[in-house]
Amino acid sequence: MTPADNLWDILQGIGQAFAFSESAMQRMVRDFHAEMRRGLRGESGSLKMLPAFIDCPAGNEQGEFIGLDLGGTHFRVLFVRLEGQGRALVRHAARYTIPPALTSGAGVELFDFIARSIKQFLAEHDLEQKKRIALGFTFSFPIEQTSSYSGRLIKWTKGFSATGVAGRDVAGLLADGLRRQGIENMEIAALVNDTVGTLLAGAYADPKCDMGVIFGTGTNCCYRESTPAIVRNPGLQKTAGRMIVNIEWGNFNCLPVNDYDRLLDRDSDNPGKQRMEKMVSGMYLGELARLVIMDAFAKAGIVCAGNGLAKGGLTTRDMADLETDPTPNLTGVEALLAKAGCGRTTPEQRQCVREICRHVSQRAARIGAAAISAVATWMDPELEQQHVIGIDGTLYARYPGFQGLIGQTLKTLHGDKCRMLTPAPVQDGSGTGAAIAAAVALI
Ligand code: BGC
């Protein structure tokens, strides 16, 4: 057997390890419903089902608001004018790169950085003189809310580990930071997860939008629930109406895992946690593909000239480039592998690398679509109504083929009924959504 043949055999095994069949999806939907039920009752399980203390906007909210967005490598500040009739105008926006040391240093320094950035923004846009500006704060981590404008961080995800924040009210930490910078005209009107911001932005434009999804560095979803069903918060049970619930689906843990998933989880900074996120999101897909490539090469006896692909050496963005290299001999793949320390590779080896990336990203999209299907059928088991699903995040917006595969998988699962589910990209749900949250919370 030539090494190349051997590699194709190995690839077959990898294909099986990353297969996510229709019956696996149907099982996932059932398990997902069971976990949602547990979470809503406050029983232990992998889905937290966190009430957001806010419902969707009517679309006629008006006014000028500040939106803050913290959830990844950048912190953003926006000044948004809501014009009613579903129109939101971003008048000013700025992005501040968070120094990496701050994501793992003392939390108070992180909030000082945030407040300093806001101060700079207010000065640059002549907003310091305004008497009072309401702000909405999108904080893209799991928060146990105590009201629409306060909530405690349950735990950091996506590589953040700043100390002194978990267990504390993040709106309070922001207020302290603003005070230290002498900012007195800001009123923290709302605190929301990024999925909630995305749903609010989607629903402001289209009242049929009842789910907000993020496929980005992390992954998560929120939806509209009937308030009395939120048994975990006894105070809410007596309230009629609807409320948004942040599922925190990245932590769903009833999925079939393979050896590579186990390895990635074991070597992560949060073993046992965020299991679905580790199979679906931008923070992890590149690393997962790297583990598979290195294993396939080792099994085929391919020795990398350098150190081989080191941990963190393949990003999800690299993966997208590998998958879409348009050259017949995959010279782009060759260059990327050479840069990463794999030396010279044959065209077969490069094709194999590309196939591995496809297996990993396709499973991610299938799991994502099955999760969407689970939430939609939780709200509406027979899909009798139209559901618009607001979706944001770089993976969804930019990973080649991801959007198409989500649509295709929904069709596989629901046949013609999939016309009741309309995935709709929401641009900058976290930013404009924060401003809309402020407007809704103030009503
Ligand atoms: C966080 C969620 C967030 C998601 C998308 C996850 O890691 O736990 O709160 O919504 O990333 O940003």
GROMACS .gro file of C-alpha atoms and ligand atoms in nm:
model
  455
    1MET     CA    1   0.000   0.000   0.000
    2THR     CA    2   0.144   0.340  -0.091
    3PRO     CA    3   0.142   0.606   0.181
    4ALA     CA    4  -0.117   0.800  -0.022
    5ASP     CA    5  -0.357   0.502  -0.035
    6ASN     CA    6  -0.308   0.457   0.330
    7LEU     CA    7  -0.398   0.820   0.385
    8TRP     CA    8  -0.727   0.778   0.197
    9ASP     CA    9  -0.814   0.478   0.415
   10ILE     CA   10  -0.742   0.685   0.719
   11LEU     CA   11  -0.959   0.961   0.578
   12GLN     CA   12  -1.251   0.721   0.550
   13GLY     CA   13  -1.229   0.649   0.920
   14ILE     CA   14  -1.219   1.022   0.989
   15GLY     CA   15  -1.530   1.070   0.775
   16GLN     CA   16  -1.709   0.817   0.993
   17ALA     CA   17  -1.587   0.977   1.314
   18PHE     CA   18  -1.732   1.314   1.203
   19ALA     CA   19  -2.053   1.182   1.046
   20PHE     CA   20  -2.370   1.328   1.193
   21SER     CA   21  -2.653   1.128   1.043
   22GLU     CA   22  -3.020   1.217   1.025
   23SER     CA   23  -3.099   0.977   1.307
   24ALA     CA   24  -2.821   1.133   1.519
   25MET     CA   25  -2.984   1.473   1.456
   26GLN     CA   26  -3.326   1.344   1.556
   27ARG     CA   27  -3.179   1.197   1.874
   28MET     CA   28  -3.009   1.529   1.941
   29VAL     CA   29  -3.341   1.715   1.906
   30ARG     CA   30  -3.507   1.482   2.161
   31ASP     CA   31  -3.218   1.514   2.407
   32PHE     CA   32  -3.210   1.890   2.356
   33HIS     CA   33  -3.579   1.917   2.447
   34ALA     CA   34  -3.521   1.709   2.760
   35GLU     CA   35  -3.233   1.936   2.864
   36MET     CA   36  -3.437   2.252   2.794
   37ARG     CA   37  -3.717   2.115   3.012
   38ARG     CA   38  -3.472   2.040   3.294
   39GLY     CA   39  -3.312   2.383   3.268
   40LEU     CA   40  -3.646   2.564   3.277
   41ARG     CA   41  -3.740   2.369   3.589
   42GLY     CA   42  -3.410   2.457   3.754
   43GLU     CA   43  -3.294   2.094   3.758
   44SER     CA   44  -2.929   2.019   3.695
   45GLY     CA   45  -2.840   1.961   3.332
   46SER     CA   46  -2.626   2.109   3.057
   47LEU     CA   47  -2.863   2.388   2.945
   48LYS     CA   48  -2.891   2.680   3.187
   49MET     CA   49  -3.200   2.846   3.031
   50LEU     CA   50  -3.129   3.193   3.171
   51PRO     CA   51  -3.420   3.441   3.169
   52ALA     CA   52  -3.328   3.779   3.018
   53PHE     CA   53  -3.602   3.979   3.198
   54ILE     CA   54  -3.684   4.142   2.867
   55ASP     CA   55  -3.912   4.067   2.571
   56CYS     CA   56  -3.896   4.163   2.205
   57PRO     CA   57  -3.942   4.525   2.094
   58ALA     CA   58  -4.254   4.649   1.917
   59GLY     CA   59  -4.044   4.807   1.642
   60ASN     CA   60  -4.168   5.161   1.715
   61GLU     CA   61  -3.917   5.243   1.992
   62GLN     CA   62  -3.736   5.570   1.928
   63GLY     CA   63  -3.451   5.770   2.071
   64GLU     CA   64  -3.072   5.783   2.093
   65PHE     CA   65  -2.883   5.523   2.291
   66ILE     CA   66  -2.532   5.394   2.355
   67GLY     CA   67  -2.467   5.027   2.283
   68LEU     CA   68  -2.164   4.850   2.437
   69ASP     CA   69  -2.041   4.517   2.311
   70LEU     CA   70  -1.795   4.297   2.501
   71GLY     CA   71  -1.745   3.937   2.404
   72GLY     CA   72  -1.421   3.878   2.217
   73THR     CA   73  -1.094   4.043   2.131
   74HIS     CA   74  -1.251   4.386   2.081
   75PHE     CA   75  -1.471   4.610   2.287
   76ARG     CA   76  -1.712   4.824   2.085
   77VAL     CA   77  -1.908   5.138   2.157
   78LEU     CA   78  -2.193   5.256   1.934
   79PHE     CA   79  -2.417   5.559   1.934
   80VAL     CA   80  -2.744   5.448   1.778
   81ARG     CA   81  -3.055   5.636   1.676
   82LEU     CA   82  -3.372   5.429   1.675
   83GLU     CA   83  -3.612   5.584   1.430
   84GLY     CA   84  -3.912   5.355   1.480
   85GLN     CA   85  -4.064   5.146   1.197
   86GLY     CA   86  -3.782   4.898   1.255
   87ARG     CA   87  -3.509   5.142   1.149
   88ALA     CA   88  -3.191   5.163   1.357
   89LEU     CA   89  -2.919   5.403   1.247
   90VAL     CA   90  -2.564   5.362   1.378
   91ARG     CA   91  -2.446   5.722   1.400
   92HIS     CA   92  -2.101   5.654   1.545
   93ALA     CA   93  -1.914   5.335   1.621
   94ALA     CA   94  -1.564   5.259   1.750
   95ARG     CA   95  -1.370   4.942   1.819
   96TYR     CA   96  -1.106   4.912   2.091
   97THR     CA   97  -0.869   4.615   2.092
   98ILE     CA   98  -0.857   4.462   2.438
   99PRO     CA   99  -0.494   4.407   2.542
  100PRO     CA  100  -0.471   4.026   2.578
  101ALA     CA  101  -0.329   4.057   2.931
  102LEU     CA  102  -0.656   4.218   3.043
  103THR     CA  103  -0.867   3.915   2.953
  104SER     CA  104  -0.678   3.713   3.214
  105GLY     CA  105  -0.568   3.985   3.459
  106ALA     CA  106  -0.761   4.161   3.733
  107GLY     CA  107  -1.123   4.221   3.636
  108VAL     CA  108  -1.112   4.574   3.770
  109GLU     CA  109  -0.850   4.661   3.507
  110LEU     CA  110  -1.067   4.518   3.233
  111PHE     CA  111  -1.357   4.740   3.346
  112ASP     CA  112  -1.122   5.040   3.373
  113PHE     CA  113  -1.020   4.980   3.012
  114ILE     CA  114  -1.387   4.964   2.911
  115ALA     CA  115  -1.471   5.286   3.095
  116ARG     CA  116  -1.165   5.466   2.949
  117SER     CA  117  -1.271   5.359   2.598
  118ILE     CA  118  -1.621   5.494   2.662
  119LYS     CA  119  -1.476   5.821   2.788
  120GLN     CA  120  -1.268   5.855   2.471
  121PHE     CA  121  -1.574   5.778   2.257
  122LEU     CA  122  -1.789   6.038   2.435
  123ALA     CA  123  -1.516   6.300   2.392
  124GLU     CA  124  -1.461   6.223   2.023
  125HIS     CA  125  -1.829   6.251   1.943
  126ASP     CA  126  -1.918   6.547   2.162
  127LEU     CA  127  -2.146   6.340   2.381
  128GLU     CA  128  -1.991   6.442   2.714
  129GLN     CA  129  -2.221   6.739   2.746
  130LYS     CA  130  -2.543   6.541   2.709
  131LYS     CA  131  -2.735   6.539   3.032
  132ARG     CA  132  -2.823   6.174   3.033
  133ILE     CA  133  -2.770   5.888   2.789
  134ALA     CA  134  -2.917   5.543   2.842
  135LEU     CA  135  -2.690   5.255   2.752
  136GLY     CA  136  -2.738   4.887   2.679
  137PHE     CA  137  -2.449   4.653   2.759
  138THR     CA  138  -2.407   4.336   2.553
  139PHE     CA  139  -2.195   4.100   2.759
  140SER     CA  140  -2.147   3.778   2.563
  141PHE     CA  141  -2.098   3.534   2.848
  142PRO     CA  142  -2.342   3.340   3.067
  143ILE     CA  143  -2.508   3.575   3.315
  144GLU     CA  144  -2.769   3.490   3.578
  145GLN     CA  145  -2.979   3.802   3.544
  146THR     CA  146  -3.148   3.956   3.845
  147SER     CA  147  -3.327   4.220   3.636
  148SER     CA  148  -3.309   4.356   3.282
  149TYR     CA  149  -3.016   4.575   3.388
  150SER     CA  150  -2.821   4.357   3.633
  151GLY     CA  151  -2.681   4.006   3.648
  152ARG     CA  152  -2.397   3.794   3.781
  153LEU     CA  153  -2.139   3.630   3.557
  154ILE     CA  154  -2.174   3.254   3.606
  155LYS     CA  155  -1.840   3.163   3.445
  156TRP     CA  156  -1.616   3.297   3.173
  157THR     CA  157  -1.600   3.118   2.837
  158LYS     CA  158  -1.403   3.171   2.510
  159GLY     CA  159  -1.065   3.196   2.684
  160PHE     CA  160  -1.149   3.486   2.919
  161SER     CA  161  -1.041   3.440   3.281
  162ALA     CA  162  -1.017   3.791   3.434
  163THR     CA  163  -1.031   3.756   3.811
  164GLY     CA  164  -1.291   3.899   4.046
  165VAL     CA  165  -1.574   3.898   3.791
  166ALA     CA  166  -1.736   3.551   3.815
  167GLY     CA  167  -2.020   3.567   4.066
  168ARG     CA  168  -2.034   3.949   4.054
  169ASP     CA  169  -2.291   4.183   3.896
  170VAL     CA  170  -2.121   4.293   3.573
  171ALA     CA  171  -2.345   4.601   3.540
  172GLY     CA  172  -2.227   4.702   3.888
  173LEU     CA  173  -1.863   4.652   3.783
  174LEU     CA  174  -1.928   4.868   3.477
  175ALA     CA  175  -2.095   5.139   3.690
  176ASP     CA  176  -1.792   5.138   3.924
  177GLY     CA  177  -1.557   5.171   3.625
  178LEU     CA  178  -1.761   5.465   3.484
  179ARG     CA  179  -1.752   5.634   3.824
  180ARG     CA  180  -1.374   5.594   3.847
  181GLN     CA  181  -1.346   5.771   3.511
  182GLY     CA  182  -1.576   6.051   3.627
  183ILE     CA  183  -1.850   5.963   3.374
  184GLU     CA  184  -2.176   6.073   3.526
  185ASN     CA  185  -2.425   6.103   3.242
  186MET     CA  186  -2.462   5.732   3.162
  187GLU     CA  187  -2.755   5.524   3.280
  188ILE     CA  188  -2.712   5.148   3.251
  189ALA     CA  189  -3.060   5.061   3.128
  190ALA     CA  190  -3.003   4.705   3.004
  191LEU     CA  191  -2.763   4.414   3.027
  192VAL     CA  192  -2.800   4.146   2.758
  193ASN     CA  193  -2.629   3.842   2.614
  194ASP     CA  194  -2.521   3.875   2.247
  195THR     CA  195  -2.787   3.625   2.136
  196VAL     CA  196  -3.047   3.846   2.304
  197GLY     CA  197  -2.904   4.154   2.128
  198THR     CA  198  -2.927   3.964   1.799
  199LEU     CA  199  -3.289   3.861   1.862
  200LEU     CA  200  -3.382   4.218   1.961
  201ALA     CA  201  -3.219   4.360   1.647
  202GLY     CA  202  -3.388   4.094   1.432
  203ALA     CA  203  -3.729   4.148   1.595
  204TYR     CA  204  -3.702   4.530   1.575
  205ALA     CA  205  -3.694   4.489   1.196
  206ASP     CA  206  -3.928   4.188   1.171
  207PRO     CA  207  -4.179   4.084   1.441
  208LYS     CA  208  -4.166   3.722   1.318
  209CYS     CA  209  -3.811   3.694   1.452
  210ASP     CA  210  -3.826   3.482   1.770
  211MET     CA  211  -3.479   3.327   1.793
  212GLY     CA  212  -3.133   3.483   1.813
  213VAL     CA  213  -2.833   3.267   1.727
  214ILE     CA  214  -2.458   3.326   1.730
  215PHE     CA  215  -2.215   3.117   1.528
  216GLY     CA  216  -1.890   3.301   1.594
  217THR     CA  217  -1.597   3.260   1.830
  218GLY     CA  218  -1.854   3.097   2.058
  219THR     CA  219  -2.203   2.967   1.986
  220ASN     CA  220  -2.534   3.015   2.161
  221CYS     CA  221  -2.906   3.080   2.112
  222CYS     CA  222  -3.199   3.254   2.279
  223TYR     CA  223  -3.571   3.238   2.204
  224ARG     CA  224  -3.907   3.368   2.332
  225GLU     CA  225  -4.061   3.161   2.608
  226SER     CA  226  -4.393   3.190   2.785
  227THR     CA  227  -4.298   3.347   3.121
  228PRO     CA  228  -4.495   3.106   3.347
  229ALA     CA  229  -4.292   2.818   3.193
  230ILE     CA  230  -3.975   2.958   3.353
  231VAL     CA  231  -4.025   2.754   3.670
  232ARG     CA  232  -3.659   2.794   3.777
  233ASN     CA  233  -3.737   3.154   3.881
  234PRO     CA  234  -4.041   3.123   4.109
  235GLY     CA  235  -4.106   3.499   4.097
  236LEU     CA  236  -4.158   3.485   3.721
  237GLN     CA  237  -4.411   3.205   3.723
  238LYS     CA  238  -4.692   3.436   3.827
  239THR     CA  239  -4.623   3.677   3.542
  240ALA     CA  240  -4.820   3.632   3.222
  241GLY     CA  241  -4.663   3.712   2.887
  242ARG     CA  242  -4.340   3.624   2.719
  243MET     CA  243  -3.975   3.664   2.800
  244ILE     CA  244  -3.651   3.593   2.617
  245VAL     CA  245  -3.450   3.299   2.753
  246ASN     CA  246  -3.077   3.259   2.689
  247ILE     CA  247  -3.025   2.886   2.643
  248GLU     CA  248  -2.640   2.884   2.661
  249TRP     CA  249  -2.648   2.596   2.412
  250GLY     CA  250  -2.268   2.590   2.381
  251ASN     CA  251  -2.269   2.381   2.697
  252PHE     CA  252  -2.506   2.113   2.559
  253ASN     CA  253  -2.338   1.783   2.634
  254CYS     CA  254  -2.552   1.503   2.490
  255LEU     CA  255  -2.372   1.476   2.153
  256PRO     CA  256  -2.178   1.176   2.023
  257VAL     CA  257  -1.809   1.263   2.065
  258ASN     CA  258  -1.505   1.109   1.893
  259ASP     CA  259  -1.143   1.071   2.006
  260TYR     CA  260  -1.047   1.412   1.866
  261ASP     CA  261  -1.329   1.585   2.056
  262ARG     CA  262  -1.211   1.412   2.373
  263LEU     CA  263  -0.852   1.520   2.316
  264LEU     CA  264  -0.946   1.881   2.246
  265ASP     CA  265  -1.165   1.892   2.554
  266ARG     CA  266  -0.899   1.733   2.775
  267ASP     CA  267  -0.637   1.991   2.672
  268SER     CA  268  -0.873   2.290   2.689
  269ASP     CA  269  -0.887   2.539   2.975
  270ASN     CA  270  -1.240   2.420   3.068
  271PRO     CA  271  -1.252   2.038   3.039
  272GLY     CA  272  -1.603   1.893   3.045
  273LYS     CA  273  -1.760   2.233   2.975
  274GLN     CA  274  -1.894   2.392   2.653
  275ARG     CA  275  -1.891   2.054   2.474
  276MET     CA  276  -2.115   2.162   2.186
  277GLU     CA  277  -1.926   2.490   2.149
  278LYS     CA  278  -1.605   2.287   2.109
  279MET     CA  279  -1.764   2.103   1.813
  280VAL     CA  280  -1.926   2.403   1.649
  281SER     CA  281  -1.756   2.738   1.709
  282GLY     CA  282  -1.477   2.943   1.554
  283MET     CA  283  -1.264   2.933   1.866
  284TYR     CA  284  -1.222   2.554   1.841
  285LEU     CA  285  -1.278   2.426   1.484
  286GLY     CA  286  -0.925   2.508   1.364
  287GLU     CA  287  -0.771   2.329   1.660
  288LEU     CA  288  -0.999   2.029   1.610
  289ALA     CA  289  -0.897   2.006   1.243
  290ARG     CA  290  -0.531   2.039   1.342
  291LEU     CA  291  -0.559   1.745   1.583
  292VAL     CA  292  -0.714   1.533   1.308
  293ILE     CA  293  -0.453   1.633   1.046
  294MET     CA  294  -0.164   1.557   1.280
  295ASP     CA  295  -0.313   1.221   1.371
  296ALA     CA  296  -0.377   1.129   1.006
  297PHE     CA  297  -0.021   1.225   0.911
  298ALA     CA  298   0.124   1.028   1.202
  299LYS     CA  299  -0.083   0.719   1.113
  300ALA     CA  300   0.027   0.745   0.749
  301GLY     CA  301   0.390   0.775   0.853
  302ILE     CA  302   0.420   1.129   0.718
  303VAL     CA  303   0.691   1.310   0.904
  304CYS     CA  304   0.664   1.686   0.909
  305ALA     CA  305   0.998   1.849   0.837
  306GLY     CA  306   0.955   2.109   1.110
  307ASN     CA  307   0.772   2.062   1.435
  308GLY     CA  308   0.447   1.992   1.255
  309LEU     CA  309   0.140   2.200   1.321
  310ALA     CA  310   0.178   2.320   1.678
  311LYS     CA  311  -0.118   2.370   1.914
  312GLY     CA  312  -0.306   2.680   1.804
  313GLY     CA  313  -0.117   2.673   1.471
  314LEU     CA  314  -0.430   2.634   1.262
  315THR     CA  315  -0.707   2.889   1.302
  316THR     CA  316  -1.064   2.844   1.180
  317ARG     CA  317  -0.988   3.114   0.926
  318ASP     CA  318  -0.693   2.906   0.796
  319MET     CA  319  -0.932   2.614   0.770
  320ALA     CA  320  -1.168   2.819   0.553
  321ASP     CA  321  -0.872   2.908   0.326
  322LEU     CA  322  -0.767   2.542   0.307
  323GLU     CA  323  -1.120   2.440   0.207
  324THR     CA  324  -1.147   2.698  -0.067
  325ASP     CA  325  -0.799   2.692  -0.225
  326PRO     CA  326  -0.890   2.731  -0.594
  327THR     CA  327  -0.555   2.613  -0.741
  328PRO     CA  328  -0.552   2.267  -0.909
  329ASN     CA  329  -0.250   2.151  -0.709
  330LEU     CA  330  -0.364   2.319  -0.391
  331THR     CA  331  -0.059   2.540  -0.371
  332GLY     CA  332  -0.233   2.759  -0.113
  333VAL     CA  333  -0.273   2.455   0.111
  334GLU     CA  334   0.093   2.371   0.047
  335ALA     CA  335   0.207   2.718   0.148
  336LEU     CA  336  -0.003   2.713   0.462
  337LEU     CA  337   0.125   2.371   0.567
  338ALA     CA  338   0.483   2.470   0.491
  339LYS     CA  339   0.446   2.787   0.696
  340ALA     CA  340   0.310   2.582   0.983
  341GLY     CA  341   0.618   2.359   0.976
  342CYS     CA  342   0.500   2.061   0.771
  343GLY     CA  343   0.767   2.099   0.501
  344ARG     CA  344   0.690   1.970   0.151
  345THR     CA  345   0.362   1.788   0.096
  346THR     CA  346   0.227   1.588  -0.198
  347PRO     CA  347  -0.097   1.689  -0.378
  348GLU     CA  348  -0.269   1.383  -0.224
  349GLN     CA  349  -0.170   1.485   0.124
  350ARG     CA  350  -0.298   1.835   0.057
  351GLN     CA  351  -0.629   1.703  -0.072
  352CYS     CA  352  -0.657   1.490   0.235
  353VAL     CA  353  -0.604   1.796   0.456
  354ARG     CA  354  -0.878   1.976   0.269
  355GLU     CA  355  -1.118   1.683   0.316
  356ILE     CA  356  -1.045   1.677   0.688
  357CYS     CA  357  -1.137   2.045   0.715
  358ARG     CA  358  -1.462   1.972   0.528
  359HIS     CA  359  -1.555   1.689   0.764
  360VAL     CA  360  -1.498   1.909   1.068
  361SER     CA  361  -1.685   2.216   0.937
  362GLN     CA  362  -1.974   2.014   0.792
  363ARG     CA  363  -2.040   1.839   1.120
  364ALA     CA  364  -2.037   2.181   1.289
  365ALA     CA  365  -2.304   2.315   1.052
  366ARG     CA  366  -2.519   2.003   1.091
  367ILE     CA  367  -2.507   2.020   1.469
  368GLY     CA  368  -2.588   2.392   1.450
  369ALA     CA  369  -2.888   2.328   1.225
  370ALA     CA  370  -3.017   2.044   1.443
  371ALA     CA  371  -2.995   2.275   1.745
  372ILE     CA  372  -3.195   2.542   1.558
  373SER     CA  373  -3.453   2.279   1.471
  374ALA     CA  374  -3.472   2.172   1.837
  375VAL     CA  375  -3.544   2.525   1.959
  376ALA     CA  376  -3.797   2.597   1.682
  377THR     CA  377  -3.989   2.273   1.749
  378TRP     CA  378  -3.981   2.342   2.123
  379MET     CA  379  -4.174   2.665   2.055
  380ASP     CA  380  -4.391   2.522   1.780
  381PRO     CA  381  -4.381   2.138   1.756
  382GLU     CA  382  -4.559   2.114   1.420
  383LEU     CA  383  -4.402   2.429   1.276
  384GLU     CA  384  -4.738   2.587   1.211
  385GLN     CA  385  -4.608   2.942   1.229
  386GLN     CA  386  -4.340   3.135   1.054
  387HIS     CA  387  -4.015   3.173   1.253
  388VAL     CA  388  -3.742   3.412   1.153
  389ILE     CA  389  -3.409   3.314   1.309
  390GLY     CA  390  -3.175   3.610   1.352
  391ILE     CA  391  -2.818   3.486   1.313
  392ASP     CA  392  -2.491   3.669   1.366
  393GLY     CA  393  -2.125   3.571   1.400
  394THR     CA  394  -1.821   3.541   1.177
  395LEU     CA  395  -1.850   3.166   1.124
  396TYR     CA  396  -2.201   3.206   0.985
  397ALA     CA  397  -2.119   3.519   0.787
  398ARG     CA  398  -1.786   3.411   0.642
  399TYR     CA  399  -1.715   3.038   0.657
  400PRO     CA  400  -1.765   2.910   0.302
  401GLY     CA  401  -2.064   2.680   0.269
  402PHE     CA  402  -2.173   2.710   0.634
  403GLN     CA  403  -2.496   2.902   0.566
  404GLY     CA  404  -2.591   2.676   0.278
  405LEU     CA  405  -2.541   2.363   0.483
  406ILE     CA  406  -2.755   2.498   0.766
  407GLY     CA  407  -3.039   2.555   0.517
  408GLN     CA  408  -2.989   2.213   0.358
  409THR     CA  409  -2.990   2.036   0.695
  410LEU     CA  410  -3.311   2.212   0.801
  411LYS     CA  411  -3.465   2.081   0.478
  412THR     CA  412  -3.345   1.728   0.554
  413LEU     CA  413  -3.502   1.747   0.898
  414HIS     CA  414  -3.830   1.918   0.807
  415GLY     CA  415  -3.892   1.863   0.436
  416ASP     CA  416  -4.137   2.120   0.299
  417LYS     CA  417  -4.207   2.253   0.647
  418CYS     CA  418  -3.862   2.406   0.649
  419ARG     CA  419  -4.023   2.701   0.467
  420MET     CA  420  -4.155   2.799   0.812
  421LEU     CA  421  -3.797   2.854   0.930
  422THR     CA  422  -3.617   3.151   0.779
  423PRO     CA  423  -3.257   3.199   0.886
  424ALA     CA  424  -3.186   3.572   0.850
  425PRO     CA  425  -2.839   3.720   0.893
  426VAL     CA  426  -2.851   4.005   1.145
  427GLN     CA  427  -2.577   4.260   1.105
  428ASP     CA  428  -2.416   4.364   1.428
  429GLY     CA  429  -2.688   4.228   1.652
  430SER     CA  430  -2.465   4.273   1.957
  431GLY     CA  431  -2.414   4.645   1.895
  432THR     CA  432  -2.751   4.772   1.773
  433GLY     CA  433  -2.923   4.506   1.984
  434ALA     CA  434  -2.770   4.661   2.297
  435ALA     CA  435  -2.919   4.999   2.207
  436ILE     CA  436  -3.259   4.842   2.137
  437ALA     CA  437  -3.239   4.661   2.472
  438ALA     CA  438  -3.189   4.997   2.644
  439ALA     CA  439  -3.498   5.135   2.466
  440VAL     CA  440  -3.711   4.831   2.555
  441ALA     CA  441  -3.595   4.826   2.918
  442LEU     CA  442  -3.682   5.192   2.968
  443ILE     CA  443  -4.044   5.154   2.857
  444BGC     C1  444  -2.102   3.225   2.574
  444BGC     C2  445  -2.238   3.278   2.538
  444BGC     C3  446  -2.231   3.359   2.411
  444BGC     C4  447  -2.166   3.277   2.300
  444BGC     C5  448  -2.153   3.354   2.169
  444BGC     C6  449  -2.042   3.151   2.454
  444BGC     O1  450  -1.910   3.112   2.484
  444BGC     O2  451  -2.110   3.138   2.684
  444BGC     O3  452  -2.291   3.356   2.644
  444BGC     O4  453  -2.360   3.397   2.374
  444BGC     O5  454  -2.037   3.236   2.340
  444BGC     O6  455  -2.076   3.468   2.182
   0.00000   0.00000   0.00000
